[in-house]
Amino acid sequence: MHHTESNLIEINNKIKNKISSLSLDQYDPKVIAVSKTFKERDILPLLDYGHCDFGENKVQEALLKWGNLKKKYKNVKLHMLGKLQTNKAKYAVEIFDYIHSLDNLKLANKLANEIHKKNKKVKMFIQINLGGEKQKSGIEPNDLETFYRSCLLLKLDIIGTMCIPPDNQDPKFFFKELLNLNNKIKLPEISMGMTNDYLEALEFRSTYLRIGTGIFGKRTN
């Protein structure tokens, strides 16, 4: 068994145990295997195992890596997790099924144009900058409801919210805040929790866990 497969099985078991300890029924979060910088040889064992959700941070890398793989593995759902520039929106719509990093109105308009032009279905998360960090993308929490309404007018398929908590701070504070914001606009999905904090994210009903290092190992580039 390939190490990525055994790592994923171990993570899934930890998730099941955590959900059981929380006594939550009908709660089945999805694991996004974050395959950025990893080669096809690292991804194929997971595809053959039957895993469907994968995440990339760069449009160009995703196009090169997943163009043929998505034709062969029809059930794959590809998630854009990194900062998306408006000039890459056209290509992002071509390859991605989900975009987790919708963070400004200019990008929303561009994505709407491309989606309607191509008649493509792309599900989206609004990224929120909960820590007020200048180096991170995301809209301000106070702007969420206004931004969400603008996205609806553009007929974008907004399914949830996403955050990346500040480093070296308790992620639970930010997970709770995102859950509250998500509930305020009544969205069904939440994208939060990574290798170091995905079990904590389950306490706040995350539905998409973005796990890279825990599955593939440490990146070398």
PDB file of C-alpha atoms in Angstrom:
ATOM      1  CA  MET A   1       0.000   0.000   0.000  1.00  0.00           C
ATOM      2  CA  HIS A   2       1.314   3.440  -0.964  1.00  0.00           C
ATOM      3  CA  HIS A   3       2.029   5.819   1.926  1.00  0.00           C
ATOM      4  CA  THR A   4      -0.513   8.374   0.673  1.00  0.00           C
ATOM      5  CA  GLU A   5      -3.231   5.735   0.788  1.00  0.00           C
ATOM      6  CA  SER A   6      -2.351   4.556   4.304  1.00  0.00           C
ATOM      7  CA  ASN A   7      -2.136   8.181   5.507  1.00  0.00           C
ATOM      8  CA  LEU A   8      -5.585   8.932   4.098  1.00  0.00           C
ATOM      9  CA  ILE A   9      -7.076   5.821   5.732  1.00  0.00           C
ATOM     10  CA  GLU A  10      -5.576   6.845   9.083  1.00  0.00           C
ATOM     11  CA  ILE A  11      -6.969  10.380   8.740  1.00  0.00           C
ATOM     12  CA  ASN A  12     -10.425   9.076   7.820  1.00  0.00           C
ATOM     13  CA  ASN A  13     -10.385   6.834  10.905  1.00  0.00           C
ATOM     14  CA  LYS A  14      -9.446   9.787  13.127  1.00  0.00           C
ATOM     15  CA  ILE A  15     -12.291  11.798  11.606  1.00  0.00           C
ATOM     16  CA  LYS A  16     -14.792   8.995  12.261  1.00  0.00           C
ATOM     17  CA  ASN A  17     -13.621   8.657  15.867  1.00  0.00           C
ATOM     18  CA  LYS A  18     -13.828  12.411  16.437  1.00  0.00           C
ATOM     19  CA  ILE A  19     -17.342  12.609  14.977  1.00  0.00           C
ATOM     20  CA  SER A  20     -18.378   9.672  17.154  1.00  0.00           C
ATOM     21  CA  SER A  21     -17.008  11.423  20.260  1.00  0.00           C
ATOM     22  CA  LEU A  22     -19.031  14.526  19.329  1.00  0.00           C
ATOM     23  CA  SER A  23     -22.186  12.392  18.981  1.00  0.00           C
ATOM     24  CA  LEU A  24     -23.029  13.970  15.640  1.00  0.00           C
ATOM     25  CA  ASP A  25     -25.420  12.169  13.306  1.00  0.00           C
ATOM     26  CA  GLN A  26     -25.511  12.594   9.526  1.00  0.00           C
ATOM     27  CA  TYR A  27     -22.202  14.461   9.500  1.00  0.00           C
ATOM     28  CA  ASP A  28     -19.870  13.360   6.722  1.00  0.00           C
ATOM     29  CA  PRO A  29     -17.163  15.964   5.969  1.00  0.00           C
ATOM     30  CA  LYS A  30     -15.070  15.604   2.830  1.00  0.00           C
ATOM     31  CA  VAL A  31     -11.285  15.442   2.812  1.00  0.00           C
ATOM     32  CA  ILE A  32      -9.585  17.468   0.091  1.00  0.00           C
ATOM     33  CA  ALA A  33      -6.178  15.931  -0.619  1.00  0.00           C
ATOM     34  CA  VAL A  34      -4.061  19.024  -1.275  1.00  0.00           C
ATOM     35  CA  SER A  35      -1.779  17.825  -4.054  1.00  0.00           C
ATOM     36  CA  LYS A  36      -0.039  21.120  -4.901  1.00  0.00           C
ATOM     37  CA  THR A  37       3.620  20.595  -5.961  1.00  0.00           C
ATOM     38  CA  PHE A  38       3.206  16.804  -5.888  1.00  0.00           C
ATOM     39  CA  LYS A  39       3.587  14.705  -9.026  1.00  0.00           C
ATOM     40  CA  GLU A  40       1.158  12.411 -10.770  1.00  0.00           C
ATOM     41  CA  ARG A  41       2.923   9.379  -9.280  1.00  0.00           C
ATOM     42  CA  ASP A  42       1.982  10.576  -5.777  1.00  0.00           C
ATOM     43  CA  ILE A  43      -1.642  11.197  -6.759  1.00  0.00           C
ATOM     44  CA  LEU A  44      -2.396   8.016  -8.736  1.00  0.00           C
ATOM     45  CA  PRO A  45      -2.527   5.678  -5.685  1.00  0.00           C
ATOM     46  CA  LEU A  46      -5.256   7.864  -4.168  1.00  0.00           C
ATOM     47  CA  LEU A  47      -7.178   8.001  -7.444  1.00  0.00           C
ATOM     48  CA  ASP A  48      -7.015   4.232  -7.767  1.00  0.00           C
ATOM     49  CA  TYR A  49      -8.115   3.906  -4.140  1.00  0.00           C
ATOM     50  CA  GLY A  50     -11.220   5.887  -5.108  1.00  0.00           C
ATOM     51  CA  HIS A  51     -10.555   9.271  -3.514  1.00  0.00           C
ATOM     52  CA  CYS A  52     -12.285  12.046  -5.454  1.00  0.00           C
ATOM     53  CA  ASP A  53     -11.489  15.470  -3.939  1.00  0.00           C
ATOM     54  CA  PHE A  54      -8.135  17.115  -4.657  1.00  0.00           C
ATOM     55  CA  GLY A  55      -6.848  20.646  -4.122  1.00  0.00           C
ATOM     56  CA  GLU A  56      -4.390  22.831  -6.017  1.00  0.00           C
ATOM     57  CA  ASN A  57      -3.109  26.359  -5.391  1.00  0.00           C
ATOM     58  CA  LYS A  58      -2.043  27.411  -8.877  1.00  0.00           C
ATOM     59  CA  VAL A  59      -4.108  27.394 -12.048  1.00  0.00           C
ATOM     60  CA  GLN A  60      -1.220  26.631 -14.397  1.00  0.00           C
ATOM     61  CA  GLU A  61      -0.055  23.670 -12.340  1.00  0.00           C
ATOM     62  CA  ALA A  62      -3.606  22.326 -12.184  1.00  0.00           C
ATOM     63  CA  LEU A  63      -4.046  22.561 -15.958  1.00  0.00           C
ATOM     64  CA  LEU A  64      -0.805  20.692 -16.624  1.00  0.00           C
ATOM     65  CA  LYS A  65      -1.361  18.041 -13.978  1.00  0.00           C
ATOM     66  CA  TRP A  66      -5.092  17.389 -14.113  1.00  0.00           C
ATOM     67  CA  GLY A  67      -6.114  17.886 -17.759  1.00  0.00           C
ATOM     68  CA  ASN A  68      -5.689  14.228 -18.671  1.00  0.00           C
ATOM     69  CA  LEU A  69      -6.305  12.810 -15.200  1.00  0.00           C
ATOM     70  CA  LYS A  70      -9.803  14.299 -15.052  1.00  0.00           C
ATOM     71  CA  LYS A  71     -10.642  12.692 -18.392  1.00  0.00           C
ATOM     72  CA  LYS A  72      -9.588   9.280 -17.081  1.00  0.00           C
ATOM     73  CA  TYR A  73     -10.998   9.626 -13.543  1.00  0.00           C
ATOM     74  CA  LYS A  74     -14.464  11.026 -14.179  1.00  0.00           C
ATOM     75  CA  ASN A  75     -15.461  11.336 -10.518  1.00  0.00           C
ATOM     76  CA  VAL A  76     -12.621  13.699  -9.572  1.00  0.00           C
ATOM     77  CA  LYS A  77     -13.587  17.059  -8.095  1.00  0.00           C
ATOM     78  CA  LEU A  78     -10.816  19.634  -8.269  1.00  0.00           C
ATOM     79  CA  HIS A  79     -10.688  22.475  -5.732  1.00  0.00           C
ATOM     80  CA  MET A  80      -8.904  25.807  -6.238  1.00  0.00           C
ATOM     81  CA  LEU A  81      -7.491  26.734  -2.829  1.00  0.00           C
ATOM     82  CA  GLY A  82      -4.942  29.454  -3.535  1.00  0.00           C
ATOM     83  CA  LYS A  83      -5.204  33.128  -4.368  1.00  0.00           C
ATOM     84  CA  LEU A  84      -6.915  33.479  -7.758  1.00  0.00           C
ATOM     85  CA  GLN A  85      -5.923  36.395  -9.997  1.00  0.00           C
ATOM     86  CA  THR A  86      -8.629  37.786 -12.259  1.00  0.00           C
ATOM     87  CA  ASN A  87      -6.489  37.158 -15.368  1.00  0.00           C
ATOM     88  CA  LYS A  88      -6.493  33.429 -14.521  1.00  0.00           C
ATOM     89  CA  ALA A  89     -10.259  33.205 -13.941  1.00  0.00           C
ATOM     90  CA  LYS A  90     -10.919  31.970 -17.478  1.00  0.00           C
ATOM     91  CA  TYR A  91      -8.571  29.005 -17.050  1.00  0.00           C
ATOM     92  CA  ALA A  92      -9.715  28.329 -13.488  1.00  0.00           C
ATOM     93  CA  VAL A  93     -13.292  27.869 -14.699  1.00  0.00           C
ATOM     94  CA  GLU A  94     -12.060  25.350 -17.275  1.00  0.00           C
ATOM     95  CA  ILE A  95     -10.330  22.996 -14.824  1.00  0.00           C
ATOM     96  CA  PHE A  96     -11.815  23.539 -11.328  1.00  0.00           C
ATOM     97  CA  ASP A  97     -15.128  22.279  -9.946  1.00  0.00           C
ATOM     98  CA  TYR A  98     -14.847  24.299  -6.725  1.00  0.00           C
ATOM     99  CA  ILE A  99     -13.207  27.636  -5.933  1.00  0.00           C
ATOM    100  CA  HIS A 100     -12.496  28.251  -2.238  1.00  0.00           C
ATOM    101  CA  SER A 101     -10.820  31.648  -2.610  1.00  0.00           C
ATOM    102  CA  LEU A 102     -13.445  34.073  -3.892  1.00  0.00           C
ATOM    103  CA  ASP A 103     -12.312  37.258  -2.172  1.00  0.00           C
ATOM    104  CA  ASN A 104     -13.301  40.380  -4.131  1.00  0.00           C
ATOM    105  CA  LEU A 105     -16.013  41.764  -6.412  1.00  0.00           C
ATOM    106  CA  LYS A 106     -13.751  42.181  -9.447  1.00  0.00           C
ATOM    107  CA  LEU A 107     -12.963  38.468  -9.338  1.00  0.00           C
ATOM    108  CA  ALA A 108     -16.637  37.632  -8.794  1.00  0.00           C
ATOM    109  CA  ASN A 109     -17.597  39.573 -11.930  1.00  0.00           C
ATOM    110  CA  LYS A 110     -14.878  37.917 -13.997  1.00  0.00           C
ATOM    111  CA  LEU A 111     -15.809  34.430 -12.812  1.00  0.00           C
ATOM    112  CA  ALA A 112     -19.490  35.100 -13.501  1.00  0.00           C
ATOM    113  CA  ASN A 113     -18.691  36.158 -17.078  1.00  0.00           C
ATOM    114  CA  GLU A 114     -16.595  33.052 -17.730  1.00  0.00           C
ATOM    115  CA  ILE A 115     -19.048  30.644 -16.078  1.00  0.00           C
ATOM    116  CA  HIS A 116     -22.034  31.943 -18.027  1.00  0.00           C
ATOM    117  CA  LYS A 117     -20.030  32.083 -21.267  1.00  0.00           C
ATOM    118  CA  LYS A 118     -18.933  28.460 -20.893  1.00  0.00           C
ATOM    119  CA  ASN A 119     -22.217  27.305 -19.296  1.00  0.00           C
ATOM    120  CA  LYS A 120     -20.093  25.659 -16.601  1.00  0.00           C
ATOM    121  CA  LYS A 121     -21.076  24.753 -13.043  1.00  0.00           C
ATOM    122  CA  VAL A 122     -18.516  25.873 -10.456  1.00  0.00           C
ATOM    123  CA  LYS A 123     -19.298  25.870  -6.736  1.00  0.00           C
ATOM    124  CA  MET A 124     -17.697  28.626  -4.652  1.00  0.00           C
ATOM    125  CA  PHE A 125     -16.691  29.573  -1.139  1.00  0.00           C
ATOM    126  CA  ILE A 126     -16.253  33.163   0.011  1.00  0.00           C
ATOM    127  CA  GLN A 127     -12.857  33.521   1.677  1.00  0.00           C
ATOM    128  CA  ILE A 128     -12.975  35.631   4.846  1.00  0.00           C
ATOM    129  CA  ASN A 129      -9.910  37.213   6.434  1.00  0.00           C
ATOM    130  CA  LEU A 130     -10.858  36.638  10.068  1.00  0.00           C
ATOM    131  CA  GLY A 131      -7.477  37.622  11.477  1.00  0.00           C
ATOM    132  CA  GLY A 132      -7.273  40.936   9.621  1.00  0.00           C
ATOM    133  CA  GLU A 133      -3.888  39.873   8.231  1.00  0.00           C
ATOM    134  CA  LYS A 134      -2.523  42.068   5.440  1.00  0.00           C
ATOM    135  CA  GLN A 135      -0.610  39.186   3.868  1.00  0.00           C
ATOM    136  CA  LYS A 136      -3.732  37.039   3.539  1.00  0.00           C
ATOM    137  CA  SER A 137      -6.626  37.335   1.127  1.00  0.00           C
ATOM    138  CA  GLY A 138     -10.258  37.459   2.092  1.00  0.00           C
ATOM    139  CA  ILE A 139     -13.068  39.902   2.601  1.00  0.00           C
ATOM    140  CA  GLU A 140     -13.682  41.593   5.943  1.00  0.00           C
ATOM    141  CA  PRO A 141     -16.238  39.809   8.167  1.00  0.00           C
ATOM    142  CA  ASN A 142     -18.425  42.936   8.308  1.00  0.00           C
ATOM    143  CA  ASP A 143     -18.639  42.955   4.504  1.00  0.00           C
ATOM    144  CA  LEU A 144     -19.828  39.362   4.152  1.00  0.00           C
ATOM    145  CA  GLU A 145     -23.572  39.900   3.791  1.00  0.00           C
ATOM    146  CA  THR A 146     -23.199  42.716   1.248  1.00  0.00           C
ATOM    147  CA  PHE A 147     -20.637  40.744  -0.759  1.00  0.00           C
ATOM    148  CA  TYR A 148     -22.790  37.612  -0.661  1.00  0.00           C
ATOM    149  CA  ARG A 149     -25.793  39.530  -2.033  1.00  0.00           C
ATOM    150  CA  SER A 150     -23.614  40.879  -4.858  1.00  0.00           C
ATOM    151  CA  CYS A 151     -22.547  37.332  -5.724  1.00  0.00           C
ATOM    152  CA  LEU A 152     -26.165  36.191  -5.837  1.00  0.00           C
ATOM    153  CA  LEU A 153     -27.003  39.001  -8.249  1.00  0.00           C
ATOM    154  CA  LEU A 154     -24.199  37.657 -10.472  1.00  0.00           C
ATOM    155  CA  LYS A 155     -25.837  34.207 -10.235  1.00  0.00           C
ATOM    156  CA  LEU A 156     -22.726  32.624  -8.732  1.00  0.00           C
ATOM    157  CA  ASP A 157     -23.230  29.299  -6.957  1.00  0.00           C
ATOM    158  CA  ILE A 158     -22.026  30.258  -3.463  1.00  0.00           C
ATOM    159  CA  ILE A 159     -22.177  27.210  -1.204  1.00  0.00           C
ATOM    160  CA  GLY A 160     -20.123  28.292   1.810  1.00  0.00           C
ATOM    161  CA  THR A 161     -17.347  30.278   3.445  1.00  0.00           C
ATOM    162  CA  MET A 162     -13.653  29.596   3.916  1.00  0.00           C
ATOM    163  CA  CYS A 163     -10.905  30.796   6.266  1.00  0.00           C
ATOM    164  CA  ILE A 164      -7.229  30.269   7.036  1.00  0.00           C
ATOM    165  CA  PRO A 165      -6.682  31.074  10.734  1.00  0.00           C
ATOM    166  CA  PRO A 166      -3.603  33.123  11.733  1.00  0.00           C
ATOM    167  CA  ASP A 167      -0.511  31.096  12.588  1.00  0.00           C
ATOM    168  CA  ASN A 168       0.356  30.540  16.246  1.00  0.00           C
ATOM    169  CA  GLN A 169      -3.148  31.341  17.488  1.00  0.00           C
ATOM    170  CA  ASP A 170      -5.872  29.031  18.729  1.00  0.00           C
ATOM    171  CA  PRO A 171      -7.766  28.082  15.550  1.00  0.00           C
ATOM    172  CA  LYS A 172     -10.941  27.293  17.498  1.00  0.00           C
ATOM    173  CA  PHE A 173     -11.668  30.989  18.026  1.00  0.00           C
ATOM    174  CA  PHE A 174     -11.639  31.554  14.256  1.00  0.00           C
ATOM    175  CA  PHE A 175     -13.498  28.325  13.450  1.00  0.00           C
ATOM    176  CA  LYS A 176     -16.300  29.390  15.783  1.00  0.00           C
ATOM    177  CA  GLU A 177     -16.431  32.839  14.190  1.00  0.00           C
ATOM    178  CA  LEU A 178     -16.623  31.353  10.685  1.00  0.00           C
ATOM    179  CA  LEU A 179     -19.406  28.988  11.744  1.00  0.00           C
ATOM    180  CA  ASN A 180     -21.387  31.944  13.105  1.00  0.00           C
ATOM    181  CA  LEU A 181     -20.856  33.981   9.930  1.00  0.00           C
ATOM    182  CA  ASN A 182     -21.792  31.021   7.760  1.00  0.00           C
ATOM    183  CA  ASN A 183     -24.978  30.454   9.736  1.00  0.00           C
ATOM    184  CA  LYS A 184     -25.885  34.134   9.449  1.00  0.00           C
ATOM    185  CA  ILE A 185     -26.219  33.852   5.684  1.00  0.00           C
ATOM    186  CA  LYS A 186     -27.505  30.262   5.922  1.00  0.00           C
ATOM    187  CA  LEU A 187     -24.939  28.511   3.735  1.00  0.00           C
ATOM    188  CA  PRO A 188     -24.577  24.710   3.908  1.00  0.00           C
ATOM    189  CA  GLU A 189     -20.805  24.275   3.545  1.00  0.00           C
ATOM    190  CA  ILE A 190     -17.700  25.427   5.453  1.00  0.00           C
ATOM    191  CA  SER A 191     -14.103  25.044   4.254  1.00  0.00           C
ATOM    192  CA  MET A 192     -11.752  25.069   7.246  1.00  0.00           C
ATOM    193  CA  GLY A 193      -9.253  22.800   8.912  1.00  0.00           C
ATOM    194  CA  MET A 194      -5.853  21.662   7.626  1.00  0.00           C
ATOM    195  CA  THR A 195      -3.285  19.039   8.630  1.00  0.00           C
ATOM    196  CA  ASN A 196      -2.549  20.554  12.042  1.00  0.00           C
ATOM    197  CA  ASP A 197      -6.092  21.477  13.073  1.00  0.00           C
ATOM    198  CA  TYR A 198      -8.637  19.440  11.092  1.00  0.00           C
ATOM    199  CA  LEU A 199      -9.891  17.571  14.173  1.00  0.00           C
ATOM    200  CA  GLU A 200     -10.621  20.896  15.915  1.00  0.00           C
ATOM    201  CA  ALA A 201     -12.424  22.105  12.778  1.00  0.00           C
ATOM    202  CA  LEU A 202     -14.823  19.169  13.113  1.00  0.00           C
ATOM    203  CA  GLU A 203     -16.040  20.604  16.426  1.00  0.00           C
ATOM    204  CA  PHE A 204     -17.380  23.565  14.433  1.00  0.00           C
ATOM    205  CA  ARG A 205     -19.003  21.539  11.640  1.00  0.00           C
ATOM    206  CA  SER A 206     -16.462  22.027   8.874  1.00  0.00           C
ATOM    207  CA  THR A 207     -17.660  20.173   5.781  1.00  0.00           C
ATOM    208  CA  TYR A 208     -14.434  20.400   3.731  1.00  0.00           C
ATOM    209  CA  LEU A 209     -11.048  19.674   5.304  1.00  0.00           C
ATOM    210  CA  ARG A 210      -7.985  20.749   3.312  1.00  0.00           C
ATOM    211  CA  ILE A 211      -5.242  18.235   4.132  1.00  0.00           C
ATOM    212  CA  GLY A 212      -1.932  18.147   2.275  1.00  0.00           C
ATOM    213  CA  THR A 213       1.096  17.326   4.442  1.00  0.00           C
ATOM    214  CA  GLY A 214      -0.869  14.776   6.482  1.00  0.00           C
ATOM    215  CA  ILE A 215      -1.523  12.784   3.313  1.00  0.00           C
ATOM    216  CA  PHE A 216       1.423  13.433   0.984  1.00  0.00           C
ATOM    217  CA  GLY A 217       4.185  14.301   3.465  1.00  0.00           C
ATOM    218  CA  LYS A 218       6.288  17.441   3.617  1.00  0.00           C
ATOM    219  CA  ARG A 219       6.810  19.424   0.450  1.00  0.00           C
ATOM    220  CA  THR A 220      10.298  19.839  -0.913  1.00  0.00           C
ATOM    221  CA  ASN A 221       9.499  22.931  -3.006  1.00  0.00           C
TER     222      ASN A 221
END
